[in-house]
Coordinates of C-alpha atoms in Angstrom, one line a residue:
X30 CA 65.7 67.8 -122.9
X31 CA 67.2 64.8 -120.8
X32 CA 63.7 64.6 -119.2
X33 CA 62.0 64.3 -122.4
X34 CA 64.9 61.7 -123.8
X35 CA 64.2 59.5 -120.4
X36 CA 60.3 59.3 -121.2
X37 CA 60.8 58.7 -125.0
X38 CA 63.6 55.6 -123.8
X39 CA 60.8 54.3 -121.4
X40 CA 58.1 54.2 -124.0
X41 CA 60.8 52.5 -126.5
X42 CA 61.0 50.0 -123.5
X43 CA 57.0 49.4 -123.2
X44 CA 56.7 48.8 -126.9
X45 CA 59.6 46.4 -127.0
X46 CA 58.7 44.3 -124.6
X47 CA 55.2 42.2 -125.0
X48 CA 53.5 39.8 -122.8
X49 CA 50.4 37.5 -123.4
X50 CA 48.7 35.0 -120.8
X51 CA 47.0 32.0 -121.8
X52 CA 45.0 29.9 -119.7
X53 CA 44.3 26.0 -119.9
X54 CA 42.6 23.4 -118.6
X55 CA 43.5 19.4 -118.5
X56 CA 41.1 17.2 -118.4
X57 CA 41.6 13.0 -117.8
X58 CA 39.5 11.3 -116.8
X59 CA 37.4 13.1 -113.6
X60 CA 41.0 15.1 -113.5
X61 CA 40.6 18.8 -114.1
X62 CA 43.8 20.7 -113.8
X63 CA 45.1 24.1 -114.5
X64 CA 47.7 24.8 -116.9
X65 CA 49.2 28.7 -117.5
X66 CA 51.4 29.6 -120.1
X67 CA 53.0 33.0 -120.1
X68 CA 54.6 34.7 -123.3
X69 CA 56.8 37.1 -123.3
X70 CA 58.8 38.8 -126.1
X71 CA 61.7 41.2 -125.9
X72 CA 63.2 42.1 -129.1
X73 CA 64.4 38.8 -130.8
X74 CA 63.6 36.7 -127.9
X75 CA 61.1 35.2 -126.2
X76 CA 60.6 33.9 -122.7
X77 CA 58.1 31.2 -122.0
X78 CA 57.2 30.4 -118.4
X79 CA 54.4 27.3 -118.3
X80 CA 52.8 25.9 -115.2
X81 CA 51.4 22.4 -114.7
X82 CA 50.2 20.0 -112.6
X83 CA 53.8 18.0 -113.2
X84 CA 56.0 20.9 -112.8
X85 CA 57.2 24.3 -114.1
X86 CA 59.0 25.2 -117.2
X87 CA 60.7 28.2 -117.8
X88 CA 61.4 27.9 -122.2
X89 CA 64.1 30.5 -123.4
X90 CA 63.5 30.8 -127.7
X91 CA 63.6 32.7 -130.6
X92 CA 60.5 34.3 -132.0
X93 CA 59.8 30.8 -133.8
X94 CA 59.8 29.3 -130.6
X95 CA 63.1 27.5 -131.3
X96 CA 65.0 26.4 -128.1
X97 CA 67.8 28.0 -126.8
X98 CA 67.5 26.8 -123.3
X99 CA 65.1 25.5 -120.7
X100 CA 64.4 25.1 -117.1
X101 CA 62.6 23.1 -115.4
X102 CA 61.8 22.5 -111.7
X103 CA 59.3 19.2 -110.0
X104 CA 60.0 20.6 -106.7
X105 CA 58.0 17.1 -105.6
X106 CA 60.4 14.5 -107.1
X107 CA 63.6 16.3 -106.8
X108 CA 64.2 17.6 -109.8
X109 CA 65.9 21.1 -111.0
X110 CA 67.7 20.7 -113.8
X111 CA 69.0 23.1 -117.4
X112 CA 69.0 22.3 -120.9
X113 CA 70.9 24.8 -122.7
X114 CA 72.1 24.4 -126.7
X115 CA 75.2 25.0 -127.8
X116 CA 75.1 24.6 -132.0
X117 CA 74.4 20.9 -132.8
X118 CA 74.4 19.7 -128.8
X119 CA 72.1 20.4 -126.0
X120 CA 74.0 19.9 -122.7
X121 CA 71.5 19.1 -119.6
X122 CA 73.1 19.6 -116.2
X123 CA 71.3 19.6 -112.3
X124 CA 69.6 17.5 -110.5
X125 CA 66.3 14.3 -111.6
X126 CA 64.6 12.6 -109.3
X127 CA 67.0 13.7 -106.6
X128 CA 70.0 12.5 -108.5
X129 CA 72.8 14.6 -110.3
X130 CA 72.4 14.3 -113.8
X131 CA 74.7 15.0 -117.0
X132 CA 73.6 14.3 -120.3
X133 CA 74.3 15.6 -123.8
X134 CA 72.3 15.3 -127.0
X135 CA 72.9 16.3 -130.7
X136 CA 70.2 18.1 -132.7
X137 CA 70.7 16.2 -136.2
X138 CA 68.4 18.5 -138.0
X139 CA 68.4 22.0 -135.9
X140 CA 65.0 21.8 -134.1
X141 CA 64.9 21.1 -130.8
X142 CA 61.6 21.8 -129.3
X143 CA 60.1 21.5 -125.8
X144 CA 57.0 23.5 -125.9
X145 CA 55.3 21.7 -128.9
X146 CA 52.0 23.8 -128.2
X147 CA 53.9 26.9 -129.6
X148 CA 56.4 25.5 -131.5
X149 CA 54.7 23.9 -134.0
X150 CA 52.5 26.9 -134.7
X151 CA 54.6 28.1 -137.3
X152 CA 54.5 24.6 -139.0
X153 CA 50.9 24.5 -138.7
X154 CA 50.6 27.7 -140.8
X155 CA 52.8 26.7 -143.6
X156 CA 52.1 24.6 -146.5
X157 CA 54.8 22.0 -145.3
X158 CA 53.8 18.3 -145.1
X159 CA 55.4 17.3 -142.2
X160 CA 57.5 18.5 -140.0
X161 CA 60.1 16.9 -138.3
X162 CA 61.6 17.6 -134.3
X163 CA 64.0 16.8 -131.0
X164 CA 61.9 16.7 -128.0
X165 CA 63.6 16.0 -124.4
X166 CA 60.4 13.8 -122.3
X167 CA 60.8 15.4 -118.9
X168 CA 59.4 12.0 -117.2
X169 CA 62.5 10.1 -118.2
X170 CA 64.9 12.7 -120.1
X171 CA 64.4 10.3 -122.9
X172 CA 65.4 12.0 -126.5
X173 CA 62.7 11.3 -128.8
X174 CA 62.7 12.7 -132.5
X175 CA 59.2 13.6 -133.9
X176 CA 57.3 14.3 -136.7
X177 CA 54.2 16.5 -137.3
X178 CA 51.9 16.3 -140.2
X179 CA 49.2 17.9 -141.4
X180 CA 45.5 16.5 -140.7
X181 CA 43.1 18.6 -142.4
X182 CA 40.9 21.7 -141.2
X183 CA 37.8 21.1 -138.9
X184 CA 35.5 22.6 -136.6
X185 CA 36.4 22.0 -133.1
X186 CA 34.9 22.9 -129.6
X187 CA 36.8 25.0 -127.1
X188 CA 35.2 25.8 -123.8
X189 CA 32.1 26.0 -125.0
X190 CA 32.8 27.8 -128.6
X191 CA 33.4 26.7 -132.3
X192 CA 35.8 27.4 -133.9
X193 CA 38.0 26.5 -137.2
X194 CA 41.5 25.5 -136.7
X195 CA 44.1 23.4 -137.9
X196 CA 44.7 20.3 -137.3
X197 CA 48.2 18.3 -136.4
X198 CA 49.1 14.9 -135.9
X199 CA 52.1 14.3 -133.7
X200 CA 53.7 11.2 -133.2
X201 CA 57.5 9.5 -132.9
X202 CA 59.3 8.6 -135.7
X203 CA 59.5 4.5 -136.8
X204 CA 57.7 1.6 -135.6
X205 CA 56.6 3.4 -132.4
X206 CA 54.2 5.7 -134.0
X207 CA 51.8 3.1 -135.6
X208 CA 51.2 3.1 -131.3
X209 CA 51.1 6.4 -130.0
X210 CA 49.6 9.8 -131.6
X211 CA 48.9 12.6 -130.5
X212 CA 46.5 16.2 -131.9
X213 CA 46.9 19.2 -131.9
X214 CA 44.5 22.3 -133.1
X215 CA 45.8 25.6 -134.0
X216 CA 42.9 28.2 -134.8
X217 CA 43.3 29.4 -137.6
X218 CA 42.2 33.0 -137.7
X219 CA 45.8 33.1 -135.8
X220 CA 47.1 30.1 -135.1
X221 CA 46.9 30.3 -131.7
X222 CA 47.2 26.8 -129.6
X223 CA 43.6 25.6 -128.4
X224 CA 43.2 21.9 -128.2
X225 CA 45.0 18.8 -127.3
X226 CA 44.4 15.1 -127.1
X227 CA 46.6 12.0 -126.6
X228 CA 46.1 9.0 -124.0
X229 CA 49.1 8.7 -121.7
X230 CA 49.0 5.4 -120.6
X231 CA 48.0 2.0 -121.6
X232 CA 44.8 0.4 -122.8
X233 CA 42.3 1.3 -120.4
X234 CA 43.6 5.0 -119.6
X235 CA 41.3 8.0 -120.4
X236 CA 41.7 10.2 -123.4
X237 CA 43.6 13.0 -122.3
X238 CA 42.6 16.7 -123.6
X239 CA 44.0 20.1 -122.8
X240 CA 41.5 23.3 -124.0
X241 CA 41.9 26.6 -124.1
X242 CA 39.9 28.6 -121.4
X243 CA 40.8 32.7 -121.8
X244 CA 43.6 34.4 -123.2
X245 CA 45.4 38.4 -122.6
X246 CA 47.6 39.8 -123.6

């Protein structure tokens, strides 16, 4: 009996914990670069760990993909640092740029995301019009607030296939986004992240675009 109890606990375990792989590539320019995110969900949580050229994040959220707390490491410029939220504040603590760094921030509206390729998947399947967010920039731990809106339903290429997905425009709130924009596509058989384009840089910089190559789960 407590054999048969230990087996039917383990397969209870198997079933309550999922993990899917998706893989990505950036491309800027004559820049190709892999990008990896891992998803993993236990229960009412979710674990996100996402590798770039710029550094690993290690995302900590709901099954929305709301944050509850982050991680990330740039082993290259020094920086290790924690975001954690506690209510209406997220308290960062560790190290940027080899320098010890402290900083609070207050989520006016209750989303703080950091992983806008999954987090605004749920948006992207509702019949909101726009969607407004807290974003931490890891560059400069400057704290933006966002807004998504809708942009139609297209066609787009993804390694090679076609496919019909959703389509967001992301940009900061005020003056500064009648300069900067950014898209994302969200297939919509299940709006699953595929595409990305932005420029990062001034005039003269290459478009920017991050596809999806394979997924498992």
């Amino acid at each position: 009996m407590r054999s048969f109890l230990s087996i039917f606990l383990f397969l209870i375990s198997l079933t309550a914990i999922s993990a899917e792989n998706f893989y990505y590539r950036e491309i800027t320019g004559d820049r190709i670069t892999p990008l990896f995110n891992k998803i993993t969900t236990n229960g009412q949580n979710r674990t996100i760990e996402s590798c770039s050229w710029y550094g690993t994040s290690t995302y900590y959220t709901d099954l929305d993909f709301n944050m509850n707390a982050w991680h990330f490491i740039h082993e290259t410029n020094g920086s290790d640092f924690w975001a954690h939220r506690n209510g209406t504040k997220i308290v960062l603590t560790g190290t940027f740029q080899n320098k010890p760094v402290n900083r609070e921030y207050t989520v006016s509206n209750g989303r703080w995301y950091q992983c806008l390729d999954l987090s605004l998947s749920k948006y992207a399947a509702s019949s909101d019009k726009e969607h407004i967010f807290w974003v931490i920039r890891p560059t400069d731990l400057e704290y933006l607030e966002m807004i998504a809106t809708k942009d139609g339903e297209e066609f787009v290429k993804v390694n090679g296939d076609t496919v019909w997905a959703v389509r967001l425009k992301v940009t900061v709130t005020g003056i500064s986004g009648a300069f900067w924009s950014s898209s994302y596509w969200y297939r919509k058989s299940d709006m699953n992240y595929v595409r990305y384009e932005a420029y990062h840089g001034g005039l003269g910089t290459p478009l920017t675009v991050f596809e999806l190559l394979r997924e498992e789960s």
